Coordinates of C-alpha atoms in Angstrom, one line a residue:
Chain A
M1 CA 4.8 -5.3 16.8
M2 CA 2.0 -3.1 18.8
N3 CA 3.5 -3.4 22.3
R4 CA 5.2 -0.4 21.6
A5 CA 2.1 1.9 23.2
L6 CA -1.3 2.1 23.8
S7 CA -1.6 5.6 23.1
I8 CA 0.5 7.2 20.4
R9 CA 0.5 11.1 22.1
S10 CA 3.8 12.7 21.9
N11 CA 2.7 14.8 24.5
K12 CA 1.1 12.5 27.3
G13 CA 1.0 13.7 30.7
G14 CA 1.4 17.6 31.8
S15 CA 1.1 19.5 28.9
S16 CA -2.6 18.2 28.0
S17 CA -3.9 18.9 31.4
T18 CA -2.2 22.3 31.5
A19 CA -3.9 23.1 27.9
G20 CA -7.6 21.6 29.2
G21 CA -7.4 23.5 32.2
G22 CA -6.6 26.8 31.0
S23 CA -9.6 27.8 29.0
S24 CA -13.1 28.1 30.1
A25 CA -14.4 28.3 26.5
G26 CA -14.6 24.7 26.1
G27 CA -17.2 23.0 23.7
G28 CA -19.6 22.4 26.4
T29 CA -18.8 18.5 25.8
S30 CA -15.7 17.4 27.7
G31 CA -16.1 15.4 30.5
G32 CA -14.8 18.2 33.0
G33 CA -11.3 20.3 32.6
H34 CA -8.2 19.4 34.8
G35 CA -7.3 22.2 36.9
G36 CA -3.7 21.3 37.4
G37 CA -0.5 23.0 36.5
R38 CA -1.2 26.5 34.9
K39 CA 1.5 28.1 34.2
G40 CA 0.7 31.9 34.3
F41 CA -0.8 32.4 30.4
S42 CA -4.1 34.7 30.7
F43 CA -6.9 33.7 28.9
A44 CA -6.2 35.5 26.0
S45 CA -2.9 34.1 25.6
L46 CA -4.6 30.6 25.4
R47 CA -7.2 31.4 22.9
G48 CA -4.5 32.9 20.5
S49 CA -2.4 29.9 20.8
I50 CA -4.7 27.0 21.1
Q51 CA -8.1 27.5 19.6
P52 CA -6.6 28.0 16.0
E53 CA -4.3 25.4 17.0
L54 CA -7.2 23.0 16.9
S55 CA -8.2 24.3 13.3
R56 CA -4.6 24.1 12.2
R57 CA -4.1 20.2 13.3
L58 CA -7.2 18.9 11.1
Y59 CA -5.8 21.0 8.6
R60 CA -2.4 19.5 8.6
L61 CA -4.0 16.1 9.2
I62 CA -6.2 16.6 6.2
K63 CA -2.8 18.1 4.2
S64 CA -0.9 14.9 5.5
T65 CA -3.6 12.7 4.3
N66 CA -3.6 14.0 0.5
T67 CA 0.3 13.3 0.6
L68 CA -0.7 9.5 1.6
V69 CA -3.0 9.7 -1.0
T70 CA -0.7 10.5 -3.7
A71 CA 2.2 8.0 -2.3
H72 CA -0.2 5.0 -2.8
E73 CA -1.5 6.6 -6.2
A74 CA 2.4 6.6 -7.3
A75 CA 2.3 3.1 -5.9
G76 CA -0.8 2.1 -7.9
R77 CA 0.9 3.6 -11.2
E78 CA 4.5 2.5 -10.5
R79 CA 2.9 -1.2 -10.3
V80 CA 1.2 -0.6 -13.4
A81 CA 4.2 0.0 -15.5
I82 CA 6.3 -2.4 -13.5
A83 CA 4.0 -5.1 -14.8
T84 CA 4.6 -4.2 -18.1
Q85 CA 7.9 -4.0 -18.1
L86 CA 8.0 -7.8 -16.3
S87 CA 5.9 -9.1 -19.3
E88 CA 8.5 -7.3 -21.8
W89 CA 11.3 -8.2 -20.5
G90 CA 10.4 -11.8 -19.9
E91 CA 9.2 -11.7 -23.4
Q92 CA 12.9 -11.0 -24.9
T93 CA 14.3 -13.6 -22.9
R94 CA 13.4 -15.9 -25.7
D95 CA 12.7 -18.7 -23.2
E96 CA 8.7 -19.3 -24.1
A97 CA 8.3 -20.5 -19.8
V98 CA 9.8 -17.2 -18.3
S99 CA 7.8 -15.5 -21.3
D100 CA 4.5 -17.0 -20.6
V101 CA 4.9 -17.0 -16.6
S102 CA 6.1 -13.4 -16.4
D103 CA 3.5 -12.1 -18.8
K104 CA 0.3 -13.6 -16.8
V105 CA 2.0 -12.7 -13.5
G106 CA 2.2 -9.2 -14.8
V107 CA -1.2 -9.4 -15.2
I108 CA -1.6 -10.2 -11.6
L109 CA 0.3 -7.1 -10.6
S110 CA -0.9 -4.9 -12.7
E111 CA -4.4 -5.9 -10.8
I112 CA -2.7 -5.3 -7.7
G113 CA -1.7 -2.1 -9.1
E114 CA -5.1 -1.1 -9.3
Q115 CA -6.2 -2.2 -6.7
E116 CA -3.6 0.6 -4.8
D117 CA -5.2 3.2 -6.7
S118 CA -8.6 2.1 -5.7
Y119 CA -7.2 2.5 -2.1
A120 CA -6.0 6.1 -2.5
H121 CA -9.6 7.0 -4.1
G122 CA -10.9 5.2 -0.6
L123 CA -8.4 7.4 1.6
D124 CA -9.5 10.5 -0.7
E125 CA -13.0 9.7 0.4
A126 CA -12.3 9.4 4.2
R127 CA -10.3 12.8 3.8
E128 CA -13.3 15.0 2.5
R129 CA -15.1 13.6 5.8
L130 CA -12.3 15.5 7.6
K131 CA -12.6 18.7 5.6
A132 CA -16.6 18.5 7.0
I133 CA -15.5 18.6 10.4
R134 CA -12.6 21.6 9.6
N135 CA -15.2 23.7 7.7
T136 CA -17.2 23.1 10.8
E137 CA -14.7 24.0 13.2
R138 CA -13.7 27.0 11.3
S139 CA -17.1 28.7 10.9
V140 CA -17.3 27.7 14.7
Q141 CA -14.4 29.6 15.5
P142 CA -16.2 33.2 14.9
S143 CA -19.1 32.1 17.4
R144 CA -16.5 31.4 20.4
D145 CA -14.7 34.6 19.9
G146 CA -17.6 36.8 19.8
R147 CA -18.8 35.6 22.9
D148 CA -15.4 35.8 24.9
R149 CA -15.3 39.5 23.3
I150 CA -18.4 40.2 25.3
A151 CA -17.4 38.4 28.0
D152 CA -13.9 39.9 28.4
E153 CA -15.7 43.4 27.7
I154 CA -18.4 42.7 30.5
Q155 CA -15.4 41.8 32.9
R156 CA -13.5 45.2 32.1
L157 CA -16.1 47.7 32.7
K158 CA -16.9 45.9 36.2
L159 CA -13.8 46.9 37.2
R160 CA -13.6 50.0 35.6
E161 CA -17.6 51.3 35.8
P162 CA -19.3 49.1 37.8
Q163 CA -22.8 50.8 37.6
S164 CA -22.2 51.2 33.9
P165 CA -25.6 51.4 32.2
R166 CA -23.8 49.7 29.2
L167 CA -23.7 46.4 31.3
V168 CA -27.1 45.3 30.9
V169 CA -26.9 45.6 27.2
L170 CA -23.8 43.7 27.0
E171 CA -25.1 41.1 29.6
Q172 CA -27.9 40.8 27.2
E173 CA -25.8 40.4 24.3
L174 CA -23.6 37.6 26.4
V175 CA -26.7 35.8 26.5
R176 CA -27.5 36.1 22.6
A177 CA -24.1 35.2 21.9
E178 CA -24.4 32.3 24.2
A179 CA -27.4 30.9 23.0
E180 CA -25.7 31.3 19.4
N181 CA -23.0 29.2 20.8
L182 CA -24.4 26.8 22.4
V183 CA -26.0 25.9 18.7
A184 CA -22.6 26.2 17.1
E185 CA -20.7 23.8 19.5
A186 CA -23.4 21.2 19.3
Q187 CA -23.1 21.6 15.5
L188 CA -19.6 21.2 15.9
T189 CA -19.6 18.2 18.4
N190 CA -22.4 16.7 16.4
I191 CA -20.4 16.8 12.8
T192 CA -17.4 16.2 14.5
R193 CA -18.3 12.3 15.9
K194 CA -20.4 11.8 13.0
K195 CA -17.6 12.5 10.5
L196 CA -14.7 11.2 12.3
K197 CA -16.6 7.8 12.6
E198 CA -17.7 7.9 8.8
A199 CA -13.9 9.1 7.8
Y200 CA -12.3 6.2 9.3
E201 CA -15.0 3.4 8.8
V202 CA -14.3 4.2 5.0
E203 CA -10.8 4.1 5.4
F204 CA -11.2 0.5 7.1
A205 CA -13.5 -0.5 4.5
A206 CA -10.9 0.6 1.7
T207 CA -8.2 -1.0 3.4
I208 CA -10.3 -4.6 3.9
E209 CA -11.0 -4.3 0.4
R210 CA -7.5 -3.8 -0.7
A211 CA -6.1 -6.2 1.5
E212 CA -8.1 -9.0 0.6
K213 CA -8.5 -8.7 -3.1
Q214 CA -4.6 -8.3 -3.2
V215 CA -4.3 -11.7 -0.8
L216 CA -6.5 -13.2 -3.7
L217 CA -4.4 -11.8 -6.5
A218 CA -1.3 -12.8 -4.9
K219 CA -2.6 -16.2 -4.0
H220 CA -3.5 -16.5 -8.2
G221 CA 0.2 -15.1 -8.6
R222 CA 1.6 -17.8 -6.8
R223 CA -0.3 -20.7 -8.1
L224 CA 1.4 -19.2 -12.0
L225 CA 4.7 -19.2 -10.0
A226 CA 4.6 -22.6 -9.7
L227 CA 4.2 -23.6 -13.4
L228 CA 7.8 -22.2 -13.8
D229 CA 9.5 -25.2 -13.7
D230 CA 13.5 -24.1 -11.6
E231 CA 14.9 -27.3 -11.7
P232 CA 18.8 -26.5 -12.9
V233 CA 19.7 -27.8 -16.3
T234 CA 23.4 -28.8 -17.6
P235 CA 24.8 -27.3 -20.3
G236 CA 23.4 -28.0 -23.2
D237 CA 20.3 -29.6 -22.0
A238 CA 17.1 -28.5 -23.7
R239 CA 14.7 -27.4 -21.3
R240 CA 11.2 -29.4 -20.9
T241 CA 8.9 -27.7 -23.5
Y242 CA 6.6 -25.6 -21.7
T243 CA 3.6 -26.9 -21.6
H244 CA 1.4 -25.0 -18.7
A245 CA 0.1 -22.1 -21.2
A246 CA -3.5 -23.0 -21.0
Q247 CA -3.3 -23.7 -17.3
G248 CA -1.6 -19.9 -16.9
R249 CA -5.2 -18.8 -18.6
Q250 CA -7.2 -20.8 -16.5
I251 CA -5.2 -19.1 -13.4
L252 CA -5.9 -15.9 -14.7
N253 CA -9.7 -16.6 -15.0
D254 CA -10.0 -17.9 -11.6
A255 CA -8.5 -14.6 -10.2
E256 CA -11.0 -12.7 -12.6
D257 CA -13.7 -14.8 -11.2
D258 CA -12.7 -14.3 -7.5
L259 CA -12.7 -10.4 -7.6
K260 CA -15.8 -10.2 -9.8
S261 CA -17.0 -12.3 -6.9
W262 CA -15.3 -10.5 -4.0
V263 CA -17.9 -9.0 -1.7
L264 CA -17.2 -6.6 1.0
Q265 CA -18.4 -8.7 4.2
L266 CA -18.0 -6.5 7.7
D267 CA -19.0 -7.6 11.1
E268 CA -21.5 -5.5 12.7
T269 CA -19.9 -3.8 14.7
T270 CA -22.3 -2.4 17.7
V271 CA -22.5 0.0 20.0
P272 CA -21.3 -1.7 23.3
T273 CA -24.3 -2.2 25.9
G274 CA -24.2 -0.8 29.4
A275 CA -23.6 -4.1 30.6
E276 CA -20.3 -4.2 29.2
D277 CA -19.1 -0.9 30.4
D278 CA -15.9 -0.7 32.4
S279 CA -18.0 2.0 34.6
G280 CA -20.7 -0.2 35.2
E281 CA -23.3 2.7 34.3
L282 CA -26.0 1.9 31.4
S283 CA -24.9 4.0 28.7
T284 CA -28.5 4.3 27.3
A285 CA -29.2 6.3 30.5
T286 CA -28.4 10.1 29.9
A287 CA -25.3 10.9 31.9
A288 CA -25.5 13.5 34.5
A289 CA -23.0 16.3 34.6
P290 CA -19.0 15.1 35.3
S291 CA -18.8 14.2 39.3
G292 CA -16.6 12.1 41.6
P293 CA -12.8 12.1 40.7
H294 CA -13.6 15.0 38.3
S295 CA -15.3 17.6 41.2
H296 CA -12.1 19.1 42.1
S297 CA -12.0 20.9 38.6
H298 CA -15.9 22.0 38.9
S299 CA -14.8 25.7 39.8
H300 CA -13.1 25.9 36.6
A301 CA -16.3 24.4 34.5
D302 CA -18.4 26.5 36.7
D303 CA -18.2 29.5 34.0
S304 CA -19.1 27.5 30.8
R305 CA -22.1 25.8 33.0
R306 CA -23.6 29.0 33.6
R307 CA -23.9 29.8 30.2
E308 CA -24.7 27.0 28.9
K309 CA -27.8 27.3 31.9
S310 CA -28.6 30.9 30.3
A311 CA -29.7 29.2 26.7
E312 CA -31.7 26.6 28.4
G313 CA -35.0 25.6 26.7
S314 CA -33.7 25.9 23.1
T315 CA -34.0 22.5 22.8
A316 CA -34.2 22.1 18.5
A317 CA -32.3 19.2 17.6
V318 CA -28.7 20.5 15.7
S319 CA -27.3 18.0 13.1
G320 CA -25.6 18.5 10.5
P321 CA -25.7 18.2 6.8
S322 CA -25.2 13.8 5.9
Chain B
M1 CA -11.6 -5.3 -13.0
M2 CA -9.3 -7.9 -14.5
N3 CA -11.4 -8.1 -18.0
R4 CA -9.6 -5.9 -20.0
A5 CA -6.4 -8.6 -20.9
L6 CA -4.7 -11.9 -20.6
S7 CA -1.6 -10.4 -21.4
I8 CA -0.6 -7.1 -20.9
R9 CA 2.2 -6.9 -23.5
S10 CA 2.1 -3.5 -25.8
N11 CA 3.5 -5.0 -28.4
K12 CA 1.7 -8.8 -28.8
G13 CA 1.8 -10.0 -32.3
G14 CA 3.8 -9.4 -35.2
S15 CA 7.2 -7.6 -33.8
S16 CA 7.8 -10.8 -30.8
S17 CA 7.8 -13.0 -33.7
T18 CA 10.4 -10.8 -35.4
A19 CA 12.2 -10.3 -33.0
G20 CA 12.8 -14.0 -32.1
G21 CA 13.4 -15.1 -35.8
G22 CA 15.9 -12.5 -36.5
S23 CA 18.7 -13.4 -34.7
S24 CA 20.1 -17.3 -34.3
A25 CA 22.2 -16.4 -30.8
G26 CA 19.4 -17.3 -28.6
G27 CA 19.8 -18.8 -25.3
G28 CA 19.0 -22.2 -26.2
T29 CA 16.1 -22.4 -23.6
S30 CA 13.5 -21.1 -25.8
G31 CA 11.0 -23.9 -27.8
G32 CA 12.0 -22.6 -31.3
G33 CA 12.2 -19.9 -33.3
H34 CA 9.7 -18.4 -35.6
G35 CA 10.8 -17.6 -38.4
G36 CA 8.2 -15.3 -40.2
G37 CA 8.1 -11.8 -40.7
R38 CA 12.3 -10.9 -40.6
K39 CA 12.3 -7.1 -42.3
G40 CA 15.7 -7.1 -43.7
F41 CA 17.8 -6.4 -40.4
S42 CA 21.3 -7.7 -40.5
F43 CA 22.5 -10.3 -37.4
A44 CA 24.7 -7.1 -36.7
S45 CA 22.3 -4.7 -36.2
L46 CA 19.5 -7.1 -34.0
R47 CA 22.5 -7.6 -31.7
G48 CA 23.1 -4.2 -31.5
S49 CA 19.8 -2.9 -30.5
I50 CA 18.0 -6.1 -29.0
Q51 CA 20.7 -7.7 -26.5
P52 CA 20.9 -4.7 -24.8
E53 CA 17.6 -3.9 -24.4
L54 CA 17.3 -7.0 -22.7
S55 CA 19.4 -5.8 -20.2
R56 CA 17.8 -2.5 -20.4
R57 CA 14.6 -3.6 -19.7
L58 CA 15.5 -5.7 -16.5
Y59 CA 17.3 -2.5 -15.3
R60 CA 15.0 -0.2 -15.7
L61 CA 12.1 -2.9 -13.9
I62 CA 14.7 -3.1 -11.2
K63 CA 14.7 0.9 -11.2
S64 CA 11.0 0.9 -11.4
T65 CA 10.8 -1.2 -8.4
N66 CA 13.1 1.0 -6.4
T67 CA 10.7 4.0 -6.9
L68 CA 7.9 1.6 -5.9
V69 CA 9.4 1.0 -2.9
T70 CA 10.0 4.2 -2.2
A71 CA 6.4 5.1 -2.5
H72 CA 5.1 2.5 0.1
E73 CA 8.0 3.8 2.5
A74 CA 6.7 7.2 2.3
A75 CA 3.1 6.0 2.6
G76 CA 4.1 4.3 5.7
R77 CA 5.6 6.9 7.6
E78 CA 3.1 9.2 6.5
R79 CA 0.9 6.9 8.0
V80 CA 2.3 7.2 11.1
A81 CA 2.2 11.0 10.9
I82 CA -1.3 11.2 10.5
A83 CA -1.6 8.7 13.5
T84 CA 0.1 11.1 16.2
Q85 CA -1.8 14.2 14.3
L86 CA -5.2 12.5 14.4
S87 CA -4.4 11.8 18.2
E88 CA -3.3 14.9 19.1
W89 CA -6.1 16.5 17.3
G90 CA -8.6 14.3 18.9
E91 CA -7.3 15.1 22.2
Q92 CA -7.9 18.8 21.7
T93 CA -11.4 18.9 21.1
R94 CA -11.8 18.5 24.9
D95 CA -14.3 15.8 23.8
E96 CA -13.3 12.7 26.2
A97 CA -15.0 10.5 23.8
V98 CA -13.2 11.9 20.7
S99 CA -9.7 12.2 22.5
D100 CA -10.1 8.6 23.4
V101 CA -11.4 7.2 20.3
S102 CA -9.1 9.2 18.4
D103 CA -5.7 8.0 20.4
K104 CA -6.5 4.3 19.9
V105 CA -7.4 4.6 16.3
G106 CA -4.5 6.2 15.9
V107 CA -2.3 3.4 17.3
I108 CA -4.6 1.1 14.9
L109 CA -3.4 3.4 12.1
S110 CA 0.0 3.8 13.2
E111 CA 0.5 -0.1 13.3
I112 CA -0.8 -0.2 9.5
G113 CA 1.8 2.1 8.6
E114 CA 4.2 0.3 10.2
Q115 CA 3.0 -2.8 8.0
E116 CA 3.2 -0.7 5.2
D117 CA 6.9 -0.2 6.1
S118 CA 7.8 -3.9 6.5
Y119 CA 6.2 -4.3 3.3
A120 CA 8.5 -1.8 1.4
H121 CA 11.1 -4.0 2.7
G122 CA 9.5 -6.7 1.3
L123 CA 9.5 -5.7 -2.4
D124 CA 12.9 -4.5 -1.9
E125 CA 14.0 -7.9 -1.0
A126 CA 12.2 -9.3 -4.2
R127 CA 14.0 -6.6 -5.9
E128 CA 17.5 -7.9 -4.7
R129 CA 16.3 -11.2 -6.6
L130 CA 15.9 -9.8 -9.9
K131 CA 19.0 -7.8 -9.7
A132 CA 21.2 -11.4 -9.5
I133 CA 19.2 -12.0 -12.9
R134 CA 20.4 -8.5 -14.3
N135 CA 24.1 -9.1 -13.0
T136 CA 24.0 -12.8 -14.8
E137 CA 22.6 -11.3 -17.9
R138 CA 25.3 -8.7 -18.2
S139 CA 28.2 -11.2 -17.6
V140 CA 26.7 -13.6 -20.1
Q141 CA 26.6 -10.8 -22.6
P142 CA 30.2 -11.0 -23.4
S143 CA 30.1 -14.6 -23.9
R144 CA 27.9 -14.1 -26.6
D145 CA 29.5 -11.6 -28.3
G146 CA 32.7 -13.2 -28.0
R147 CA 31.3 -16.2 -29.9
D148 CA 29.6 -13.9 -32.4
R149 CA 32.7 -12.3 -33.0
I150 CA 34.4 -15.7 -34.1
A151 CA 31.4 -16.9 -36.4
D152 CA 31.4 -13.5 -37.9
E153 CA 35.2 -13.4 -38.7
I154 CA 35.2 -17.4 -40.3
Q155 CA 31.9 -16.0 -42.6
R156 CA 34.3 -13.2 -43.9
L157 CA 37.4 -15.0 -44.1
K158 CA 35.4 -18.2 -45.9
L159 CA 34.4 -15.8 -48.5
R160 CA 37.9 -14.2 -48.8
E161 CA 40.0 -16.6 -48.1
P162 CA 38.2 -20.1 -48.1
Q163 CA 41.6 -22.2 -47.9
S164 CA 43.0 -19.9 -45.2
P165 CA 44.8 -22.2 -42.5
R166 CA 43.5 -19.3 -39.9
L167 CA 40.3 -20.8 -40.7
V168 CA 41.1 -24.2 -38.7
V169 CA 42.5 -22.2 -35.5
L170 CA 39.1 -20.1 -35.6
E171 CA 36.7 -23.2 -36.1
Q172 CA 39.0 -24.4 -32.8
E173 CA 38.3 -21.4 -30.9
L174 CA 34.7 -21.0 -32.1
V175 CA 34.4 -24.6 -30.1
R176 CA 35.6 -23.4 -27.5
A177 CA 33.8 -20.3 -27.1
E178 CA 30.5 -22.1 -28.0
A179 CA 31.5 -24.1 -24.9
E180 CA 31.9 -21.8 -22.6
N181 CA 29.1 -19.8 -23.7
L182 CA 27.1 -23.3 -23.5
V183 CA 27.7 -22.9 -19.9
A184 CA 26.9 -19.5 -19.5
E185 CA 23.4 -19.7 -21.2
A186 CA 22.6 -22.5 -19.0
Q187 CA 23.6 -20.6 -15.8
L188 CA 21.8 -17.6 -17.5
T189 CA 18.7 -19.6 -17.7
N190 CA 18.9 -21.7 -14.4
I191 CA 19.4 -17.8 -12.5
T192 CA 16.9 -16.4 -14.3
R193 CA 14.0 -18.9 -13.6
K194 CA 15.2 -19.3 -10.2
K195 CA 15.6 -16.0 -8.7
L196 CA 12.5 -15.0 -11.0
K197 CA 10.2 -17.7 -9.2
E198 CA 12.0 -16.3 -5.9
A199 CA 11.5 -12.9 -6.3
Y200 CA 7.6 -13.3 -7.1
E201 CA 7.3 -15.2 -4.2
V202 CA 9.1 -13.5 -2.1
E203 CA 6.8 -10.2 -3.2
F204 CA 3.7 -12.0 -3.0
A205 CA 4.6 -13.5 0.4
A206 CA 4.9 -9.9 1.7
T207 CA 1.6 -9.0 -0.2
I208 CA -0.4 -11.5 1.9
E209 CA 1.5 -10.2 5.1
R210 CA 0.5 -6.5 4.4
A211 CA -2.9 -7.7 3.4
E212 CA -3.7 -9.9 6.8
K213 CA -2.0 -7.6 9.2
Q214 CA -4.0 -4.5 7.6
V215 CA -7.3 -6.5 7.5
L216 CA -7.0 -7.3 11.5
L217 CA -5.9 -4.5 12.4
A218 CA -9.1 -2.4 10.3
K219 CA -11.3 -4.9 11.7
H220 CA -10.2 -3.7 15.3
G221 CA -10.1 -0.3 14.2
R222 CA -13.8 -0.3 13.2
R223 CA -14.7 -1.7 16.9
L224 CA -12.6 1.3 18.1
L225 CA -15.1 3.3 16.3
A226 CA -18.3 1.9 17.4
L227 CA -17.4 3.2 21.1
L228 CA -17.5 6.6 19.7
D229 CA -21.5 7.8 20.3
D230 CA -22.3 9.4 17.1
E231 CA -26.2 10.4 18.2
P232 CA -26.6 13.8 17.7
V233 CA -27.2 16.3 20.6
T234 CA -29.6 19.1 21.2
P235 CA -27.9 22.7 22.0
G236 CA -27.3 22.8 25.5
D237 CA -27.5 18.8 26.1
A238 CA -24.3 17.1 28.0
R239 CA -23.3 14.3 26.1
R240 CA -23.4 10.8 27.9
T241 CA -20.2 10.1 30.0
Y242 CA -17.8 8.6 28.0
T243 CA -17.7 4.8 29.4
H244 CA -15.7 3.1 27.4
A245 CA -12.0 3.9 27.4
A246 CA -11.2 0.2 29.1
Q247 CA -13.0 -1.5 26.2
G248 CA -10.9 0.2 24.2
R249 CA -7.6 -0.6 25.7
Q250 CA -8.8 -3.8 25.1
I251 CA -9.4 -3.9 21.7
L252 CA -5.6 -2.8 21.4
N253 CA -4.7 -5.6 23.3
D254 CA -7.0 -7.6 20.9
A255 CA -5.6 -6.4 18.0
E256 CA -1.7 -7.1 19.4
D257 CA -2.8 -10.3 20.3
D258 CA -4.0 -11.1 16.7
L259 CA -0.9 -9.6 15.0
K260 CA 1.5 -11.7 17.2
S261 CA -0.3 -14.7 16.4
W262 CA -0.5 -14.2 12.9
V263 CA 1.3 -16.5 10.8
L264 CA 2.2 -16.7 7.3
Q265 CA 0.1 -19.6 5.4
L266 CA 0.4 -20.6 2.3
D267 CA -1.2 -22.9 0.3
E268 CA 1.5 -25.3 -0.8
T269 CA 1.6 -24.8 -4.6
T270 CA 2.9 -27.9 -6.8
V271 CA 4.4 -27.8 -10.4
P272 CA 1.0 -29.7 -12.3
T273 CA 1.5 -32.9 -12.8
G274 CA 1.4 -34.1 -16.3
A275 CA -2.1 -35.3 -16.5
E276 CA -3.2 -31.9 -16.2
D277 CA -1.2 -30.4 -18.8
D278 CA -2.8 -28.7 -21.9
S279 CA -0.5 -31.0 -24.2
G280 CA -1.2 -34.0 -22.6
E281 CA 2.5 -34.9 -22.6
L282 CA 4.3 -36.2 -18.9
S283 CA 6.0 -33.2 -17.7
T284 CA 8.2 -35.3 -15.9
A285 CA 9.4 -36.8 -19.0
T286 CA 12.6 -35.2 -20.5
A287 CA 11.5 -32.8 -23.1
A288 CA 12.6 -33.7 -26.5
A289 CA 13.8 -30.7 -29.1
P290 CA 10.7 -28.8 -30.2
S291 CA 9.1 -30.5 -33.2
G292 CA 5.5 -31.1 -35.0
P293 CA 3.8 -27.4 -35.1
H294 CA 7.8 -25.9 -34.8
S295 CA 9.5 -28.2 -37.3
H296 CA 8.7 -25.1 -39.9
S297 CA 11.4 -23.3 -37.8
H298 CA 14.0 -25.6 -37.7
S299 CA 15.9 -24.2 -40.4
H300 CA 16.4 -21.4 -38.3
A301 CA 17.8 -23.2 -35.5
D302 CA 20.0 -25.4 -37.0
D303 CA 22.7 -23.4 -36.2
S304 CA 22.9 -23.0 -32.7
R305 CA 21.5 -26.8 -32.2
R306 CA 25.0 -27.8 -34.1
R307 CA 26.7 -25.3 -31.7
E308 CA 25.3 -27.2 -28.8
K309 CA 26.2 -30.6 -30.0
S310 CA 30.0 -29.6 -30.4
A311 CA 29.9 -29.0 -26.2
E312 CA 27.9 -32.5 -26.0
G313 CA 29.7 -34.3 -23.1
S314 CA 30.1 -31.2 -20.8
T315 CA 27.3 -32.4 -18.2
A316 CA 28.1 -30.8 -15.2
A317 CA 25.3 -29.1 -13.2
V318 CA 25.6 -25.5 -13.4
S319 CA 23.2 -24.0 -11.0
G320 CA 23.8 -20.2 -9.7
P321 CA 24.7 -19.3 -6.2
S322 CA 21.7 -19.6 -4.0

């Protein structure tokens, strides 16, 4: 049952706020950093450990999904093999009823295996969407690094040589890098949300398709089993003649018809309207910058906000490839 | 789709009737042997190749089912791992909406993984029922072999020494062996039908349970995805503040409630009544020995029927352990 948790994060609590508050190079989309609990890491070391980690996590997720796809493919393949084995075993029992029922149950099992294989393909399709996010993450990384490198250089130069004429050039470079990064970050958030949603919509649809079709098949499978008379016989008594072969064929026809007429029906899931929001705010209103409970962390976010301002006016819509 | 076949046997046709007609040592449960197409094998060579094959097929089926169980266990495990990876990836995007939705979708995926694992357990339970058949097959084999050995010895002795007094003793031994085998064969057919039916009833019930629960979960998962606003933003524009966290928690609560109140509801599948049978015979009537279309094969069945007669009077019900 699901009463274990309403979150499955293993590091719930301290470490997340540490990581979130430690870097000013956030994507500009988070509601506000959490300031508490920095443990003395420099920005540079956090960038070294956390930013690649971000990309690595999705890489691992995609790899694990591949393992999952493989497991379901193997299950589908094995299921089809089992179906044939069951049928052939039944034939060799020389029991007409067992032979007929096992053969037809085998047909059902084989189709259940095919559905398992289709499910694996659905998961693989979802996986492709996640790859689009990972690829964007990877391409955004150099943009962040370039901007941060210039910012670091400015900081160093200000300490060593506050009057250096190179500072002016670097500040100009920083504005350009920030503008470029602002576009990159917008691309990242757009691709991330779009593809994340798509990926799991594809996956849930595949889950529902496999499930509903396998329910149909299993129910017809149960009808087939009912054709098998399992009343015990006494030694020497003959079994009743098996007379249900045509009924069995009809059940398979019914199953085939049910599969053919099956269509994916999904409730229209709508973005909740503002009236139902727990914040009471209208979700259609353009949200302002984070305030209220998060205001204590503004000092950490100032730096990145200044950078966003420097690119104001660049309002071209940035959306990823569909 | 299922239009591929109404049978999945790879050797449909000639070979089955050959195998069925070639041996007189059948279990006494088949409706009647098929006489055509013997290809010159002796009884001994058929016993050597076919009877162990019977047991070997079920052995292989049970082994394949174990592979299937392992595949679904692996899928369940991987699914739970992926759920955590998704949640932790989402957290590190620093996007509050992505973080919250990915964490909660992770909870759903984790539960889908748990259901996959329960399904694997259900398959394993079904597999245990098949083992009961295999064990009975194995224990019946020596009984068949013993009876056939005596019958063979009688045949040889009749040719070499028709007046031998040992023939009388052997005939008595044969009657005892046949009586013992008659019980064994009744045990085999009773166990086979009972456990075959049970095995796939358990398996189909597990299939329906996994399917229906995963449909519930996937539908709530879709509701969670709808909380994620994937309208593209322009560079520099802030995302709307994410205000759906409480709604997300409510969706998880709904999912948990749905799972808790889920019950397996199976249509009562009844043994079809005689009126619906394709033969027109009442299935409640005790079936007579095969007749009509099968009468041409009676000469092949005479031998085994004689043996059944020799054990008449032994009417104790033989049913296997439940």
